[in-house]
Coordinates of C-alpha atoms in Angstrom, one line a residue:
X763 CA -127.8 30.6 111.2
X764 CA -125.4 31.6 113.7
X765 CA -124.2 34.8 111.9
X766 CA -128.2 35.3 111.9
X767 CA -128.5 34.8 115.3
X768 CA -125.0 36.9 116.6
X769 CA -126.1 40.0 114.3
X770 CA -126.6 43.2 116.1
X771 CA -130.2 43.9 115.3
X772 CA -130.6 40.7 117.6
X773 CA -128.5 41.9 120.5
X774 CA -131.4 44.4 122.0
X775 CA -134.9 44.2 121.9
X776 CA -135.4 47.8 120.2
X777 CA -133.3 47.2 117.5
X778 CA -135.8 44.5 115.5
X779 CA -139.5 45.6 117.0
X780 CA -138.5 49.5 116.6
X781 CA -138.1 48.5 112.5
X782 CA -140.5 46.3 112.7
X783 CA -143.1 48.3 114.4
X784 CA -141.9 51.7 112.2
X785 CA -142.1 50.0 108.8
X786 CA -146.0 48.1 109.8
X787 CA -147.0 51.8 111.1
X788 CA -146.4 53.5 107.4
X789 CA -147.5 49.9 105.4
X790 CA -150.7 49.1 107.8
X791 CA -151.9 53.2 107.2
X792 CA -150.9 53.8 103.6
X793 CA -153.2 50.3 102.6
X794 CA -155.8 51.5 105.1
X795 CA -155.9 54.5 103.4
X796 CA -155.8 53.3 99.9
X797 CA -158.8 50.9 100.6
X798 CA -160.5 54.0 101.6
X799 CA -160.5 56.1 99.1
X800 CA -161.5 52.9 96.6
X801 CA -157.5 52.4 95.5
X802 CA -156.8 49.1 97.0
X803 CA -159.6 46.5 95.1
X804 CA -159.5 42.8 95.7
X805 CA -160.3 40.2 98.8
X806 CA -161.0 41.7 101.9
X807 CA -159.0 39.9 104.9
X808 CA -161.3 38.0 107.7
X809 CA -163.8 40.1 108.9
X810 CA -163.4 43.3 106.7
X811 CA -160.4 45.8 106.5
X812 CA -162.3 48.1 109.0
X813 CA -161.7 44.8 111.5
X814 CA -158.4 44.7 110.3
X815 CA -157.5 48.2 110.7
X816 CA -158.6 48.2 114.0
X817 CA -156.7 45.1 115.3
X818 CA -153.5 45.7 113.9
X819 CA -152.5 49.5 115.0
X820 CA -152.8 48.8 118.9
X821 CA -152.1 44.8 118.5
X822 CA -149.5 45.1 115.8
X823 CA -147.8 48.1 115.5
X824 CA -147.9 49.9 119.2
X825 CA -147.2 46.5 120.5
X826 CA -144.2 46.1 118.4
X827 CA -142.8 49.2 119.9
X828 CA -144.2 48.6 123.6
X829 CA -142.3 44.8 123.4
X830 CA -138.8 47.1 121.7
X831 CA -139.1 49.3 124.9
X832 CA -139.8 47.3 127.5
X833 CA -137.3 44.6 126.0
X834 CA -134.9 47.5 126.4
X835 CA -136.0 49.1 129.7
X836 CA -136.7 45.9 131.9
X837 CA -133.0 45.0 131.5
X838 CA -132.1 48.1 132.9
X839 CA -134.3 48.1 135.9
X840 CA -133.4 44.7 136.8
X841 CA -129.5 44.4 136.0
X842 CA -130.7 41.6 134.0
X843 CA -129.3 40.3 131.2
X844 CA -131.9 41.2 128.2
X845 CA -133.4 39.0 125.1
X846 CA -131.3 38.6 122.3
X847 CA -130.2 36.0 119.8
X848 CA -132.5 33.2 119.1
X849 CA -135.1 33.9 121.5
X850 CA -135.4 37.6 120.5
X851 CA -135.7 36.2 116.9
X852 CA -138.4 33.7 117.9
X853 CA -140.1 36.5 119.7
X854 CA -140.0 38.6 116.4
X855 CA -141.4 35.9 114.1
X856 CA -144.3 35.2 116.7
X857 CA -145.1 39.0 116.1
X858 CA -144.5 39.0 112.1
X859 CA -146.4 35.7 111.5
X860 CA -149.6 36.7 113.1
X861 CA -149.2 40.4 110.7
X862 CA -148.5 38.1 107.4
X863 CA -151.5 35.6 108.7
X864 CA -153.9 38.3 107.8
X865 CA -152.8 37.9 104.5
X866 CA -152.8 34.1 104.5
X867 CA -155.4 32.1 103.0
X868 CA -155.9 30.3 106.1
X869 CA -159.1 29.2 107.9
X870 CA -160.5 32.1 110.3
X871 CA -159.8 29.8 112.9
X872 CA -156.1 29.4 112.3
X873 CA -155.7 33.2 111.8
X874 CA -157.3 33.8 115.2
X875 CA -154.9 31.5 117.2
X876 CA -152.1 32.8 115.2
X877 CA -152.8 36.4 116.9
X878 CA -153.1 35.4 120.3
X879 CA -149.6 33.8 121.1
X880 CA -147.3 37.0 121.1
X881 CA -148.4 39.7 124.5
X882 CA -148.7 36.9 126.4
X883 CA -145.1 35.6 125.7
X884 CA -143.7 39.2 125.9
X885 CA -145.5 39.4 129.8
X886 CA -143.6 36.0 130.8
X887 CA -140.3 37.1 129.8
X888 CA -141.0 40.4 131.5
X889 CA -142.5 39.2 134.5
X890 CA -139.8 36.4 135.1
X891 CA -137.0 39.3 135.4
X892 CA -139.1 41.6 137.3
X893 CA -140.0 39.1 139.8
X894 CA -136.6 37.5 139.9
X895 CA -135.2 41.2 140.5
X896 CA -138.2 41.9 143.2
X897 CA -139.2 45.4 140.7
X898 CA -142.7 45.1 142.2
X899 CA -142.8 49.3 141.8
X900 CA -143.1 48.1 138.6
X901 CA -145.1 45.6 138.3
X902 CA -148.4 47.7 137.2
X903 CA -146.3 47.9 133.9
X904 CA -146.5 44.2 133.5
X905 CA -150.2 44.2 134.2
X906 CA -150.7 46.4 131.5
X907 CA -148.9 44.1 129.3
X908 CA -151.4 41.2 130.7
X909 CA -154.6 43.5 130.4
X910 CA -153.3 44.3 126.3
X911 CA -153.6 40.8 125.7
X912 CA -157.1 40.5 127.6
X913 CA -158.3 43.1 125.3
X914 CA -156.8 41.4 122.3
X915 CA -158.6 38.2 123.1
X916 CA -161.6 40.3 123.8
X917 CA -161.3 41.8 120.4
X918 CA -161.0 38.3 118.1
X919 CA -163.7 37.0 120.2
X920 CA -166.0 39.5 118.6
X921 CA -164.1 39.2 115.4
X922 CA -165.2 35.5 115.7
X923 CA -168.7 36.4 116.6
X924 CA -169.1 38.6 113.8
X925 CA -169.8 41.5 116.7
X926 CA -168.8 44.8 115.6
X927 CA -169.5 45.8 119.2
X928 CA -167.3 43.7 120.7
X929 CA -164.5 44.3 118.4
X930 CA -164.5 48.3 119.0
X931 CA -165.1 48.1 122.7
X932 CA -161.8 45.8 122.6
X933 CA -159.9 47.9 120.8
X934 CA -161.1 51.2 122.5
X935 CA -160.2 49.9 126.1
X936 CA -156.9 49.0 124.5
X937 CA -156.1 52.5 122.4
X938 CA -156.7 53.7 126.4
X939 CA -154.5 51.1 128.1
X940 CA -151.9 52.5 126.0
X941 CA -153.3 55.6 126.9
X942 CA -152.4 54.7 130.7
X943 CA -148.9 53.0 129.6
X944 CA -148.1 56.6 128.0
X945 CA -149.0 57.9 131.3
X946 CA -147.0 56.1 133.3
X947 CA -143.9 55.7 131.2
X948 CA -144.3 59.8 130.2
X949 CA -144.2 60.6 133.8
X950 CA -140.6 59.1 134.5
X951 CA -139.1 59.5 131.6
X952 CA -140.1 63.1 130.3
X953 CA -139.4 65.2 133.1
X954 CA -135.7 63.2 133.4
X955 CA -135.1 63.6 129.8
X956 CA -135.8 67.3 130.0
X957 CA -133.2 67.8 133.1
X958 CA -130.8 65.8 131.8
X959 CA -130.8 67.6 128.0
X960 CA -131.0 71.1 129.5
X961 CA -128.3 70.6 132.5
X962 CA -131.2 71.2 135.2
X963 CA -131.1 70.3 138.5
X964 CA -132.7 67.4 139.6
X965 CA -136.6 68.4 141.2
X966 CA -137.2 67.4 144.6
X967 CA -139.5 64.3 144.0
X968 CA -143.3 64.7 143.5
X969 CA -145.8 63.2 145.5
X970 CA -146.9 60.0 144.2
X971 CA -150.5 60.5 144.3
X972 CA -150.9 61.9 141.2
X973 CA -149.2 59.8 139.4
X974 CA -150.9 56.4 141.2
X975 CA -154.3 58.4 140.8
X976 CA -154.2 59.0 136.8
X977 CA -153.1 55.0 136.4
X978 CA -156.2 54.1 138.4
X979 CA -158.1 56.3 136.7
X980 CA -156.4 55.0 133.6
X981 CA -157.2 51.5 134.0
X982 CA -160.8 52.2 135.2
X983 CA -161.6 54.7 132.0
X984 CA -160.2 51.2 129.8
X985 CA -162.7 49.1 132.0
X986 CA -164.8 51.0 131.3
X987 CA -164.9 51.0 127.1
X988 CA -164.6 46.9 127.3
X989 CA -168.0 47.4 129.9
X990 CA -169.4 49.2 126.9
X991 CA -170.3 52.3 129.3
X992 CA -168.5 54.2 126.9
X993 CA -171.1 53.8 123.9
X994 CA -173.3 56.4 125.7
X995 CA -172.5 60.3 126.8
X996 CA -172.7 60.2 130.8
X997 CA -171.3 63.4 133.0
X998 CA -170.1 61.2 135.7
X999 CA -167.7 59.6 133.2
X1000 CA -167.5 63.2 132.0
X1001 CA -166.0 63.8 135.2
X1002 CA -163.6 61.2 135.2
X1003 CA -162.0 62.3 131.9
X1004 CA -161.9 66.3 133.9
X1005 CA -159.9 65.0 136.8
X1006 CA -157.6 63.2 134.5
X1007 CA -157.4 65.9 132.2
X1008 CA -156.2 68.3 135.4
X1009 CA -153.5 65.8 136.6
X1010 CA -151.9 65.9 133.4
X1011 CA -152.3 69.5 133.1
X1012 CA -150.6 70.0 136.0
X1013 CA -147.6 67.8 135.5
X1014 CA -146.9 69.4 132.2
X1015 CA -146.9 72.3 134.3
X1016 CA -144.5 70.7 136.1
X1017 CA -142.1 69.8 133.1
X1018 CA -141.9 73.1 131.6
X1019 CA -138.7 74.5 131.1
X1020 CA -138.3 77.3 128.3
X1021 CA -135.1 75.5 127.1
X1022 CA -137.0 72.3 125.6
X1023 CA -138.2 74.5 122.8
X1024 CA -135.2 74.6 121.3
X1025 CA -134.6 70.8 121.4
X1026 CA -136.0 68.6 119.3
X1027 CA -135.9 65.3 121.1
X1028 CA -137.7 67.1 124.0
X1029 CA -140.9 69.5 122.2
X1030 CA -141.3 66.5 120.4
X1031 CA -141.9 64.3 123.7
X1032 CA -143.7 66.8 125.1
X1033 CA -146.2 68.4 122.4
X1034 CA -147.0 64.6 122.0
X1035 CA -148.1 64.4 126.1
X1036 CA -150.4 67.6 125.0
X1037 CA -151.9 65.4 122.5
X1038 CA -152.9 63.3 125.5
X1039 CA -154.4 65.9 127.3
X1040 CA -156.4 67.1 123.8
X1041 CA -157.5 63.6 123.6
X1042 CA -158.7 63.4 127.6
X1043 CA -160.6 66.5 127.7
X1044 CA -162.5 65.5 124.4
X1045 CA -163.8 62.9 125.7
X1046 CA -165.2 64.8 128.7
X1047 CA -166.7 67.3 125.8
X1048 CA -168.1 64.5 124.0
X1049 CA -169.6 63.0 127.2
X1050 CA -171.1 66.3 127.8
X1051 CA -172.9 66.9 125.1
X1052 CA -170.4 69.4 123.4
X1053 CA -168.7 67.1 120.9
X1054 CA -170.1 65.5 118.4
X1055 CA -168.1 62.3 117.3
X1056 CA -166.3 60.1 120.0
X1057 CA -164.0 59.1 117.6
X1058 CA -162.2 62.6 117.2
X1059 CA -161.1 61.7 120.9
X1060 CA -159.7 58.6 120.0
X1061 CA -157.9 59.8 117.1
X1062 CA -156.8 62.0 119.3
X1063 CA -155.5 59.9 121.3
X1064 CA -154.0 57.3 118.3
X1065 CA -152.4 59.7 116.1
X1066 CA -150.8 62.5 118.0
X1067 CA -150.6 61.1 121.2
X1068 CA -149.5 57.6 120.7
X1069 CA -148.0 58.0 117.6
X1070 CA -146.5 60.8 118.5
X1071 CA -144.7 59.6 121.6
X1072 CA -143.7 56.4 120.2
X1073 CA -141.7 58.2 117.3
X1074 CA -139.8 60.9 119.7
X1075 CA -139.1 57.5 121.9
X1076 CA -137.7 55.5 119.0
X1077 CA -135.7 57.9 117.9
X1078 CA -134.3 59.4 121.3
X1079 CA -133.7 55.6 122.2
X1080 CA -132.4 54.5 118.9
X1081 CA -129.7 56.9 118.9
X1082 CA -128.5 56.6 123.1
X1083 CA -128.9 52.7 123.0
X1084 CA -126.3 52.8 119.5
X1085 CA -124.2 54.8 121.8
X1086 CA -124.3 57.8 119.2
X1087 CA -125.4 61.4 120.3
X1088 CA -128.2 62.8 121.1
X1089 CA -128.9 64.8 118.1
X1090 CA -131.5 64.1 115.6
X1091 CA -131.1 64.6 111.8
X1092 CA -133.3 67.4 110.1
X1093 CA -135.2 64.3 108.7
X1094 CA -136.4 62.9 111.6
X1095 CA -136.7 66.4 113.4
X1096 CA -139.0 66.9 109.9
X1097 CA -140.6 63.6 111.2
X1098 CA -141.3 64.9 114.9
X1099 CA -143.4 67.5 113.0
X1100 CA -145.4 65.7 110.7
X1101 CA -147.1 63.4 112.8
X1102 CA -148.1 65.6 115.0
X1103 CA -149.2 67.5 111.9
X1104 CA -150.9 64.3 111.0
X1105 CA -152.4 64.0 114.1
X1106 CA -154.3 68.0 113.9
X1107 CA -155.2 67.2 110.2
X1108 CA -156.8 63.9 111.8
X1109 CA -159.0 65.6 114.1
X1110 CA -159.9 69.6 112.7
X1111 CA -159.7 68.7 108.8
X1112 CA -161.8 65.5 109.2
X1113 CA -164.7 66.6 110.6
X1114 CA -165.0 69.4 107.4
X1115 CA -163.4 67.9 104.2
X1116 CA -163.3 63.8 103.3
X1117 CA -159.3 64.7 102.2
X1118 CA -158.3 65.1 106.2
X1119 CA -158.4 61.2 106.0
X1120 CA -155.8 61.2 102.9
X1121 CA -153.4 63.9 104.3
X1122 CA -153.2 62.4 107.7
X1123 CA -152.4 59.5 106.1
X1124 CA -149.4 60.4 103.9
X1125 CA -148.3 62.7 106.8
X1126 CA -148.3 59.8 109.4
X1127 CA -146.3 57.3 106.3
X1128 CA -144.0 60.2 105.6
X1129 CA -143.2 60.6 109.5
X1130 CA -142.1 57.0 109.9
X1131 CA -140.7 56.3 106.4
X1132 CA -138.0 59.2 107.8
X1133 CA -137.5 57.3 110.9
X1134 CA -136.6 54.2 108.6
X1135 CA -134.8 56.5 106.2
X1136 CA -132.7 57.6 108.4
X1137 CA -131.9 54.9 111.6
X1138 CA -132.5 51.7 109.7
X1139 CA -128.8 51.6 109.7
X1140 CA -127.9 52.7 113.1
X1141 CA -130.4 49.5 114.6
X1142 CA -128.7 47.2 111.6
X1143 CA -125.5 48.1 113.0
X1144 CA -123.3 47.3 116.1
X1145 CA -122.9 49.9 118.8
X1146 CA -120.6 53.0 118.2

């Protein structure tokens, strides 16, 4: 138990929840994908694999990586010494035994509770360092954290209820709280990565308006999809998505520098951020009238966007934080490129051919089974 608890995957919080989170993203898609096209028969788990499917890539696998970041980043901020050791490995198997629940034959109510315990354990061991260092500038992280788990309770009450409704407008106004957590974590880490890997200059700093007006407007466009004021087109909502849309327009206006083209770990970052901008203006179609299915802006959002950024940050932070260098393999830089890939065939395939389901799928598993291919050892191993 003690060589167990001394290992190096322990010693961080990326190192476990960036496997953990990289191999659920390629298992949870490939058997979503496989039920769909009628390859995966047998017992459904509670509430349907559609229920499933829709709890388990914001609530399982983006907060696996959320928890390795911000396990990894609040130390930082704080001087703090980080998680590790036995109560990073009790934090892991809080996360993993709620995943294997849904494959336990267990009452509905014991798989419930068995969800619920994890977001609200990561926010206390955030929000005791934050507030112990006095990082209130960061404090609207931790409520993001707290609002996650809001949704999450919102979403198994309507799993409990047997209320489709409730279930989607849980997991909508979560896919967006991420959406607002991409925002805010994009905007200071992007621009710094991109002048420290090209030798810039630092920029004289930005007003902070913009920033604090896309996370209100952020948070508000969540609130919105729990109120269920998403289910319907409105132009004032419309609106809202056009102004957010134009902030981020105008910081990756900010960002651009000619020289990230020719660097993986930084087109990568930022051709995810577009993804962002794809899946806020979309919306703002689709609330006017000029897009026909909602869900191509959420999938917009999911696949290139989130799952785009999380890979570029796992592997970018995988490879600084096991003090090796910056440079990707062809494999991952391979990776960087199918999900967002993945993410296109998603959203212009789908709408035309029933196989734009399939190939997003395997492009998505074949992004992050190169992740694991290639830094499964790097996070299983001490620090160079």
């Amino acid at each position: 138990m003690r060589k167990l608890i001394a290992a190096p995957v322990f010693s961080l919080g990326f190192r476990p929840f960036f496997l953990a989170g990289a191999t659920f993203a390629a298992l949870a898609v490939a058997i979503w994908s496989l039920w769909l096209y009628g390859r995966l028969p047998g017992t459904q788990p509670v509430g349907g694999m559609l229920a499933w499917h829709r709890h388990e890539m914001p609530f399982g696998f983006a907060a696996a990586i959320i928890a390795g970041f911000l396990l990894t980043a609040v130390p930082n901020w704080t001087g703090r010494p980080g998680l590790k050791g036995g109560p990073l490995i009790g934090l892991v198997l809080v996360w993993l035994l709620a995943r294997l629940a849904w494959l336990m034959p267990i009452p509905p109510t014991l798989l419930l509770i068995s969800q619920i315990p994890f977001l609200p354990l990561l926010a206390i061991v955030l929000g005791r360092d934050l507030v112990a260092a006095g990082k209130r500038d960061n404090y609207p992280i931790l409520l993001m954290v707290m609002l996650l788990a809001g949704c999450q309770a919102m979403t198994l009450w309507g799993l409990s209820m047997d209320d489709a409704g409730l279930q989607r407008r849980g997991v909508l106004a979560a896919l967006w709280l991420v959406g607002a957590l991409m925002s805010v974590i994009g905007g200071r880490v992007i621009p710094f990565f991109i002048q420290r890997g090209l030798n810039r200059p630092a920029q004289p700093a930005a007003s902070p308006w913009p920033t604090r007006i896309l996370l209100a407007s952020g948070l508000f466009a969540a609130l919105t999809f729990a109120l269920g004021l998403q289910d319907v087109p409105a132009l004032w909502l419309a609106a809202l998505f056009v102004l957010m849309g134009a902030l981020h327009l105008i910081r990756l206006w900010r960002w651009h520098d000619r020289g990230l083209w020719r660097v993986p770990l930084l087109w990568s970052l930022y051709l995810s951020y577009v993804w962002l901008v794809v899946a806020v203006f979309a919306m703002a179609l689709w609330h006017a009238g000029w897009l026909s299915q909602q869900s191509l802006a959420t999938h917009s959002l999911a696949v290139g966007g989130a799952g785009g950024l999380i890979l570029a940050m796992i592997a970018r932070v995988s490879l600084g934080h096991t003090g090796r260098p910056l440079q990707p393999s062809k494999a991952i830089i391979l990776g960087f490129a199918l999900v967002l890939l993945a993410g296109l065939s998603r959203v212009l395939l789908v709408p035309f051919s029933g196989l734009g389901l399939g190939v997003s799928a395997l492009l998505w598993c074949a992004a992050f089974g190169l992740f694991l291919l290639r830094y499964t050892d790097n996070l299983l191993k001490p620090r160079v």
